[in-house]
PDB file of C-alpha atoms in Angstrom:
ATOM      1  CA  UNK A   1       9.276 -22.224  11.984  1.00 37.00           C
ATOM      2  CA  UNK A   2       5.576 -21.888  11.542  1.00 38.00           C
ATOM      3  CA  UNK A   3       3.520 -24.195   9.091  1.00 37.00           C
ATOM      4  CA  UNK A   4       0.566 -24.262   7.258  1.00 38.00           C
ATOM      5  CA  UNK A   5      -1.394 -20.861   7.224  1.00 37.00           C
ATOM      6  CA  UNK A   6       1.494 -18.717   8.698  1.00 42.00           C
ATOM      7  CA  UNK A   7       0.562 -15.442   8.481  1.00 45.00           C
ATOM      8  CA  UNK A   8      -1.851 -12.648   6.628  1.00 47.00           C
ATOM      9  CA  UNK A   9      -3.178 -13.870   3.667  1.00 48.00           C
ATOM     10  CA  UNK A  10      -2.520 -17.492   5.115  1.00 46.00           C
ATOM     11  CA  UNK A  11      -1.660 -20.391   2.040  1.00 43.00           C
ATOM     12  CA  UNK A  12      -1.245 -17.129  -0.149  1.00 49.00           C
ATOM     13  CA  UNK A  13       1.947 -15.985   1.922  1.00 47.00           C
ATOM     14  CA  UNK A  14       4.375 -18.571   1.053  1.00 58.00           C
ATOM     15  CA  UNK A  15       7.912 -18.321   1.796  1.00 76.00           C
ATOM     16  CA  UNK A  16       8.182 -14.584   2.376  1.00 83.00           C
ATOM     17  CA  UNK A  17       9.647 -13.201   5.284  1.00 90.00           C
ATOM     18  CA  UNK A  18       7.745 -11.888   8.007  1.00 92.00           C
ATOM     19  CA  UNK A  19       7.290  -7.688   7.229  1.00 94.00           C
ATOM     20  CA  UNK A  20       5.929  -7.261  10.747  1.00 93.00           C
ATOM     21  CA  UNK A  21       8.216  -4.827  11.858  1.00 96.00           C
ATOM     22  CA  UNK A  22       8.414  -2.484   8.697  1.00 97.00           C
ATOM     23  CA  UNK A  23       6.860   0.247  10.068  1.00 97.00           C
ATOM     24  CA  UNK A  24       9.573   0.079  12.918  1.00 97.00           C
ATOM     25  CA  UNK A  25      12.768  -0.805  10.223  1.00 98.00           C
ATOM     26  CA  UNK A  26      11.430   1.899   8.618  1.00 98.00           C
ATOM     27  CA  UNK A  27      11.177   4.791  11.270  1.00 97.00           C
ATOM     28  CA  UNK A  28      14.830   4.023  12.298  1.00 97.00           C
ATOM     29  CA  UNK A  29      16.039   4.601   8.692  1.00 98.00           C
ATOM     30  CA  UNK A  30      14.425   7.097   7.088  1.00 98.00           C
ATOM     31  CA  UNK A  31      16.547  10.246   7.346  1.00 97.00           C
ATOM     32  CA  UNK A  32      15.324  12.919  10.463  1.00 95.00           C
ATOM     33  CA  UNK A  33      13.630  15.392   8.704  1.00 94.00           C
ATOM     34  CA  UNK A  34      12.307  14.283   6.145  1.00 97.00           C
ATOM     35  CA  UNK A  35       8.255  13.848   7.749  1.00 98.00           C
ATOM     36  CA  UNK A  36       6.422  15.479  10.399  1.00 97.00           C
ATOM     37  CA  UNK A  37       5.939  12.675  11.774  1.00 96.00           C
ATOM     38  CA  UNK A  38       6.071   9.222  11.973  1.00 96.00           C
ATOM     39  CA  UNK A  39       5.492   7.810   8.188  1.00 97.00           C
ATOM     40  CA  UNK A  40       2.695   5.432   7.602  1.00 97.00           C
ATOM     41  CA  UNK A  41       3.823   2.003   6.291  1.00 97.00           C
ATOM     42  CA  UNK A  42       1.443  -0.479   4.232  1.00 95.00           C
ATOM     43  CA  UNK A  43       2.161  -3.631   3.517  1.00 95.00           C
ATOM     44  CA  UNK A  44       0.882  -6.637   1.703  1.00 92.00           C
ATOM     45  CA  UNK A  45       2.209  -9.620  -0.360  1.00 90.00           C
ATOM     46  CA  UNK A  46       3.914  -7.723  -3.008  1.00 92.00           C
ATOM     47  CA  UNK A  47       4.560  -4.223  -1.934  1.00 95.00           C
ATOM     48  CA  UNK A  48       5.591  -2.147   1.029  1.00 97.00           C
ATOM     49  CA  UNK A  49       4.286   1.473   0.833  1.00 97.00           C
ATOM     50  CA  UNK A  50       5.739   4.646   3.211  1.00 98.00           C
ATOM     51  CA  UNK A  51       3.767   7.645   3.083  1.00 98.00           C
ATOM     52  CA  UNK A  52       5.022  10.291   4.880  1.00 98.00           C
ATOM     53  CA  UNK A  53       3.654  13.936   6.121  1.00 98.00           C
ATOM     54  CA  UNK A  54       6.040  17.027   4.603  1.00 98.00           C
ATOM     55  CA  UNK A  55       6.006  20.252   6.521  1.00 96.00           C
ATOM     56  CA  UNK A  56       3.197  22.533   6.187  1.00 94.00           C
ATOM     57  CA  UNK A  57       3.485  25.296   3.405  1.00 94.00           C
ATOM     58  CA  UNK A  58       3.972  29.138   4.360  1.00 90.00           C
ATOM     59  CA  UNK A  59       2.431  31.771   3.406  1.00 88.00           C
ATOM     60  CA  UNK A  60      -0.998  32.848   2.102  1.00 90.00           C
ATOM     61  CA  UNK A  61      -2.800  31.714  -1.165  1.00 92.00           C
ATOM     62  CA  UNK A  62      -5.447  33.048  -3.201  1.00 93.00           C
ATOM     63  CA  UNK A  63      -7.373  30.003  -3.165  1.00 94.00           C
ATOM     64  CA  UNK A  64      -7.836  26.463  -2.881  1.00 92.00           C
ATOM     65  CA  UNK A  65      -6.111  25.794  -6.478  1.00 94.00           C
ATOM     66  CA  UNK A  66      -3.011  27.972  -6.135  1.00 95.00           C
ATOM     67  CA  UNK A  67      -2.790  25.949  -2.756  1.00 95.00           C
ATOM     68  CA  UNK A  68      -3.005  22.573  -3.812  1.00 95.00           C
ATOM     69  CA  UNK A  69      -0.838  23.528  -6.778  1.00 96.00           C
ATOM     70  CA  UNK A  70       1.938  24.481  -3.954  1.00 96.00           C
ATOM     71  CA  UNK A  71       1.616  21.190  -2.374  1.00 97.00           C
ATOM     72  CA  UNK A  72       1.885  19.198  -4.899  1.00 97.00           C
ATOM     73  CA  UNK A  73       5.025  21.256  -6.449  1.00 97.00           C
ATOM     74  CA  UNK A  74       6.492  20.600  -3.056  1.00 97.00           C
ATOM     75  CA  UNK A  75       5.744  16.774  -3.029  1.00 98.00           C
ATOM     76  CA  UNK A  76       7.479  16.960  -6.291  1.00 97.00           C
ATOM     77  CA  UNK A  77      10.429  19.075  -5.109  1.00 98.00           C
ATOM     78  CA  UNK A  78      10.710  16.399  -2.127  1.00 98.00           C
ATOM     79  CA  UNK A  79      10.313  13.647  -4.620  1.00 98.00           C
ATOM     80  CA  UNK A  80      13.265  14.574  -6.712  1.00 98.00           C
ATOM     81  CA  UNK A  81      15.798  15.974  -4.030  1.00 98.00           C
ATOM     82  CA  UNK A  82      15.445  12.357  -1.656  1.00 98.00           C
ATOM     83  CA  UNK A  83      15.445  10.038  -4.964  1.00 97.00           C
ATOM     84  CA  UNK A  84      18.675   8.560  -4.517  1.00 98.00           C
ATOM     85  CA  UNK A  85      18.196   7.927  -0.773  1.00 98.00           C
ATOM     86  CA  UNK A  86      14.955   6.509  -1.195  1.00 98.00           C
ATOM     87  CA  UNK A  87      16.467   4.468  -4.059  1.00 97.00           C
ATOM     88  CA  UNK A  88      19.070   2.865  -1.597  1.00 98.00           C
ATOM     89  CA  UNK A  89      16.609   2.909   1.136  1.00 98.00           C
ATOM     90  CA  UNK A  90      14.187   0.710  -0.898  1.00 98.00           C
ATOM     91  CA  UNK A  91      16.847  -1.952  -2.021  1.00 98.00           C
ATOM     92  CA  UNK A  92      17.890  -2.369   1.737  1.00 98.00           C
ATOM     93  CA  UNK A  93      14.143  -2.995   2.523  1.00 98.00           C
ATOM     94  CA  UNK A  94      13.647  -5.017  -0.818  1.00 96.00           C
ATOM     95  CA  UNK A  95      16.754  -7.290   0.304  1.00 97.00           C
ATOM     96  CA  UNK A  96      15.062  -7.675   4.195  1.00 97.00           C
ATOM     97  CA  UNK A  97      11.245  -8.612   3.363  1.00 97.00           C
ATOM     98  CA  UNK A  98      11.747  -9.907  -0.747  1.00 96.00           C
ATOM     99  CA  UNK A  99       9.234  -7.423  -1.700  1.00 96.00           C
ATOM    100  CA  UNK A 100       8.929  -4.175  -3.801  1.00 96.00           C
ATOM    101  CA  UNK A 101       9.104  -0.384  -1.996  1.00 97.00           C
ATOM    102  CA  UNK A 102       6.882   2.286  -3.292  1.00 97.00           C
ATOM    103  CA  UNK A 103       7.099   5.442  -2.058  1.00 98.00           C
ATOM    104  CA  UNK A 104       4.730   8.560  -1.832  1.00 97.00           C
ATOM    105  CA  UNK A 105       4.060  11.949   0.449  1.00 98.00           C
ATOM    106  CA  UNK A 106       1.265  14.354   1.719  1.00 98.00           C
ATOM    107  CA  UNK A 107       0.993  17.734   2.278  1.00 97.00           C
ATOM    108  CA  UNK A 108      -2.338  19.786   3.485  1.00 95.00           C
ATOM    109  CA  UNK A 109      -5.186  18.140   1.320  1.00 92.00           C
ATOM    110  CA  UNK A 110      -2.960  16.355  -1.130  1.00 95.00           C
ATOM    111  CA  UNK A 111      -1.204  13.173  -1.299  1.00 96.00           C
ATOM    112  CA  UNK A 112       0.255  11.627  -4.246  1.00 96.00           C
ATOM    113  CA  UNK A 113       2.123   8.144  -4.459  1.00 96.00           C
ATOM    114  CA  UNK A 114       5.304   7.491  -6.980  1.00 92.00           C
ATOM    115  CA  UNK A 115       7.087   4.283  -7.852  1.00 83.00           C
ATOM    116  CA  UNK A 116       3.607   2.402  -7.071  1.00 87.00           C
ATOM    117  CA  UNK A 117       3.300  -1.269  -8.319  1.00 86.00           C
ATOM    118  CA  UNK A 118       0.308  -2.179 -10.348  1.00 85.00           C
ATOM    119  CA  UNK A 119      -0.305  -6.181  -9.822  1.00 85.00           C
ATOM    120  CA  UNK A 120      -2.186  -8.180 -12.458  1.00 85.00           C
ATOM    121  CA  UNK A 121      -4.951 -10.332 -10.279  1.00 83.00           C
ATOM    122  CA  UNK A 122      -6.796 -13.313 -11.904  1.00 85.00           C
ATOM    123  CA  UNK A 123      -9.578 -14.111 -11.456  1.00 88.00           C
ATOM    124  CA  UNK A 124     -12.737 -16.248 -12.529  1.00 92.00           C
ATOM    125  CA  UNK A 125     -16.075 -14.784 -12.608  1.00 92.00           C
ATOM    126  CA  UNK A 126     -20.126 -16.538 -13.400  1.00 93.00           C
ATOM    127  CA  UNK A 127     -21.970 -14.671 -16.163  1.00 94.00           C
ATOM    128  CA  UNK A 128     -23.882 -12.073 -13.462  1.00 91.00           C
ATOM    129  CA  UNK A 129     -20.299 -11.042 -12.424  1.00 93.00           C
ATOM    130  CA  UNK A 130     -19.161 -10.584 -16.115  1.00 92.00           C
ATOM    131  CA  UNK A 131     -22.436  -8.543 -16.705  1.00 93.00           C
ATOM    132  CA  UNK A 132     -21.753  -6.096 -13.777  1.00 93.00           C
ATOM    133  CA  UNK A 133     -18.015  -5.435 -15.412  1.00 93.00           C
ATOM    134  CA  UNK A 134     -19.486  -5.260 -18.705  1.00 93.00           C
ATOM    135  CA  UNK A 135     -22.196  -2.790 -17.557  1.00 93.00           C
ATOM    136  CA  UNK A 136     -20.125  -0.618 -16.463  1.00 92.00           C
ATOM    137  CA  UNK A 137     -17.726  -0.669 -19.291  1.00 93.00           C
ATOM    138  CA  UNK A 138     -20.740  -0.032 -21.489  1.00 93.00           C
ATOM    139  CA  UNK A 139     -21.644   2.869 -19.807  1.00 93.00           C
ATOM    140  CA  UNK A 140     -18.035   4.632 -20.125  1.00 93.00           C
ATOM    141  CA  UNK A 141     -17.608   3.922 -16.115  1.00 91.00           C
ATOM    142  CA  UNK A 142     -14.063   1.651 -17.266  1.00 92.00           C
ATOM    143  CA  UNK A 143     -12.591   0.988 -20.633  1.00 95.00           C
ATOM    144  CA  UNK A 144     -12.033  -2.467 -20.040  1.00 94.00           C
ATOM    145  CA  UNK A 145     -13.260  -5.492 -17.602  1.00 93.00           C
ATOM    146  CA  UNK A 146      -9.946  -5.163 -15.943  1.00 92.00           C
ATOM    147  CA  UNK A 147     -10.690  -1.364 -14.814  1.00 92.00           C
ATOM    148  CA  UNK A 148     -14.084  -1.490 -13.951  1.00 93.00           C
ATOM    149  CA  UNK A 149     -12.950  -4.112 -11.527  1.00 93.00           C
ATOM    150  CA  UNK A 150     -10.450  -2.215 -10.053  1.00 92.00           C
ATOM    151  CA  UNK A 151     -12.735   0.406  -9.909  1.00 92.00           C
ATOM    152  CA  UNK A 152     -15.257  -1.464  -8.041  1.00 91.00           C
ATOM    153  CA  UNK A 153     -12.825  -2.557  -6.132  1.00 91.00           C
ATOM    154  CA  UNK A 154     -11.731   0.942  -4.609  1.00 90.00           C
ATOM    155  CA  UNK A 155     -15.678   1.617  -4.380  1.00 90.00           C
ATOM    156  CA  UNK A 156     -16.091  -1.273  -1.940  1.00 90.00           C
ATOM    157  CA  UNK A 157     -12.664  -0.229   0.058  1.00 87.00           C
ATOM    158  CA  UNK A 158     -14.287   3.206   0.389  1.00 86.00           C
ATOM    159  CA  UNK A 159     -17.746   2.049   1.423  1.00 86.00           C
ATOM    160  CA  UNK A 160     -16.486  -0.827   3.594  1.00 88.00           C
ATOM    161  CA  UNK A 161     -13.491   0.278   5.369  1.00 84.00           C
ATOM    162  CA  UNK A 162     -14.731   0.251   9.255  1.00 86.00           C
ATOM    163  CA  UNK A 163     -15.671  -3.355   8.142  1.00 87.00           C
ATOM    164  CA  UNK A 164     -12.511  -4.317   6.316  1.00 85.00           C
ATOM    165  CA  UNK A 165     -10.651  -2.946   9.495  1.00 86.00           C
ATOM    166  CA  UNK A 166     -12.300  -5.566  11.825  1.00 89.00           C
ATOM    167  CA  UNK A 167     -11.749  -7.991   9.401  1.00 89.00           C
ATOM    168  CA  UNK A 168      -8.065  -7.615   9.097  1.00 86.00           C
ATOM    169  CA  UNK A 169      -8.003  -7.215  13.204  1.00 90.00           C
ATOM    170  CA  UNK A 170      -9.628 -10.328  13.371  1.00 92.00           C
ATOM    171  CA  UNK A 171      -7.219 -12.628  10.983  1.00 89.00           C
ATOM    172  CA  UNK A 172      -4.274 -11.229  13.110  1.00 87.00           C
ATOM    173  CA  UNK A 173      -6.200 -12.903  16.522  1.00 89.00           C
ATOM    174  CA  UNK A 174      -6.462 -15.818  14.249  1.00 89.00           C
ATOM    175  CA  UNK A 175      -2.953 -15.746  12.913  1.00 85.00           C
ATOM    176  CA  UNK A 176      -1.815 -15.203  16.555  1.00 86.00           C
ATOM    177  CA  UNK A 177      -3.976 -18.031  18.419  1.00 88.00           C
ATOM    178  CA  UNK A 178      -2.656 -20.204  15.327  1.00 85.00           C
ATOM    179  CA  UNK A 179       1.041 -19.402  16.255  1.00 84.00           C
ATOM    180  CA  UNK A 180       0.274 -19.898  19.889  1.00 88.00           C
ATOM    181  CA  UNK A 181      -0.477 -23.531  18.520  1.00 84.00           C
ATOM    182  CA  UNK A 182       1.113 -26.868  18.390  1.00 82.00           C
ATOM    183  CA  UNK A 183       3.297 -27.507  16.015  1.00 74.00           C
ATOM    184  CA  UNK A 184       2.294 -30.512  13.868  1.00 72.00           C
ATOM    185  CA  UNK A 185       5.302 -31.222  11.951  1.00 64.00           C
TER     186      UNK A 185
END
């Protein structure tokens, strides 16, 4: 059993099981049919997330809007038809790696996500942090502290993602060096 900082998010992990494999568990249980494609599975401390591709609309439309409009109506048609199986699906996945299952689907230029977990984060911030948030509440960017850090939040995951990437490449070197380790017990 590894110790100490054993995996992503190191102290922060606890005792969760490993969700290493997910993307795997997951491509041998979803129904055939269902995607394109292979879906795309997220995970992190509380949540798994499996996005999948749906097959490409036919016919024409008279523009962009009418278009998106018949992709989303299909993610919604998809939505409601696999409910129950994704239902069961996600308490089989819940029961393996103790955490939630959301669930969402893309088609052309849209993608929308269902049964998505919203996690309360604390946090403690100096008076130039507060002033940012309240800045931008002020100027009708958020309603509330609470969004307008969520909002800069996404704005840095945007702006930053090559670098995040690397970042999260490089813990998983660390995390696998560390597990290549003694064990001090």
């Amino acid at each position: 059993m590894r110790r100490g900082w054993g995996g992503r998010g190191g102290w922060q992990q606890g005792e969760q099981p490993p969700a290493d494999d997910a993307a795997g568990w997951f491509s041998g249980r979803l129904p055939d049919g269902w995607f394109t494609g292979p879906a795309v599975v997220t995970v992190d401390r509380e949540e798994i997330l499996v996005v999948g591709t749906l097959p490409a609309l036919e016919g024409e439309f008279a523009d962009d809007a009418e278009r998106a409009a018949a992709e989303s109506g299909r993610i919604s048609r998809f939505r409601e038809q696999t409910r129950d199986e994704r239902i069961e699906i996600a308490r089989q996945a819940e029961h393996r790696y103790r955490r939630k299952v959301a669930w969402g689907a893309r088609l052309g230029g849209t993608e929308e996500l269902f049964t998505t977990l919203s996690v309360p984060v604390m946090t403690r911030l100096r008076q130039p942090e507060r002033m940012v948030l309240d800045t931008l509440v002020a100027a009708g960017v958020a309603r509330s502290r609470s969004e307008a850090l969520a909002w800069a939040v996404r704005l840095v995951g945007e702006h930053a993602d090559a670098w995040l990437t690397e970042l999260r490449e490089a813990m998983t070197r660390v995390d696998d060096l560390r597990a290549q380790g003694p064990d001090l017990a």
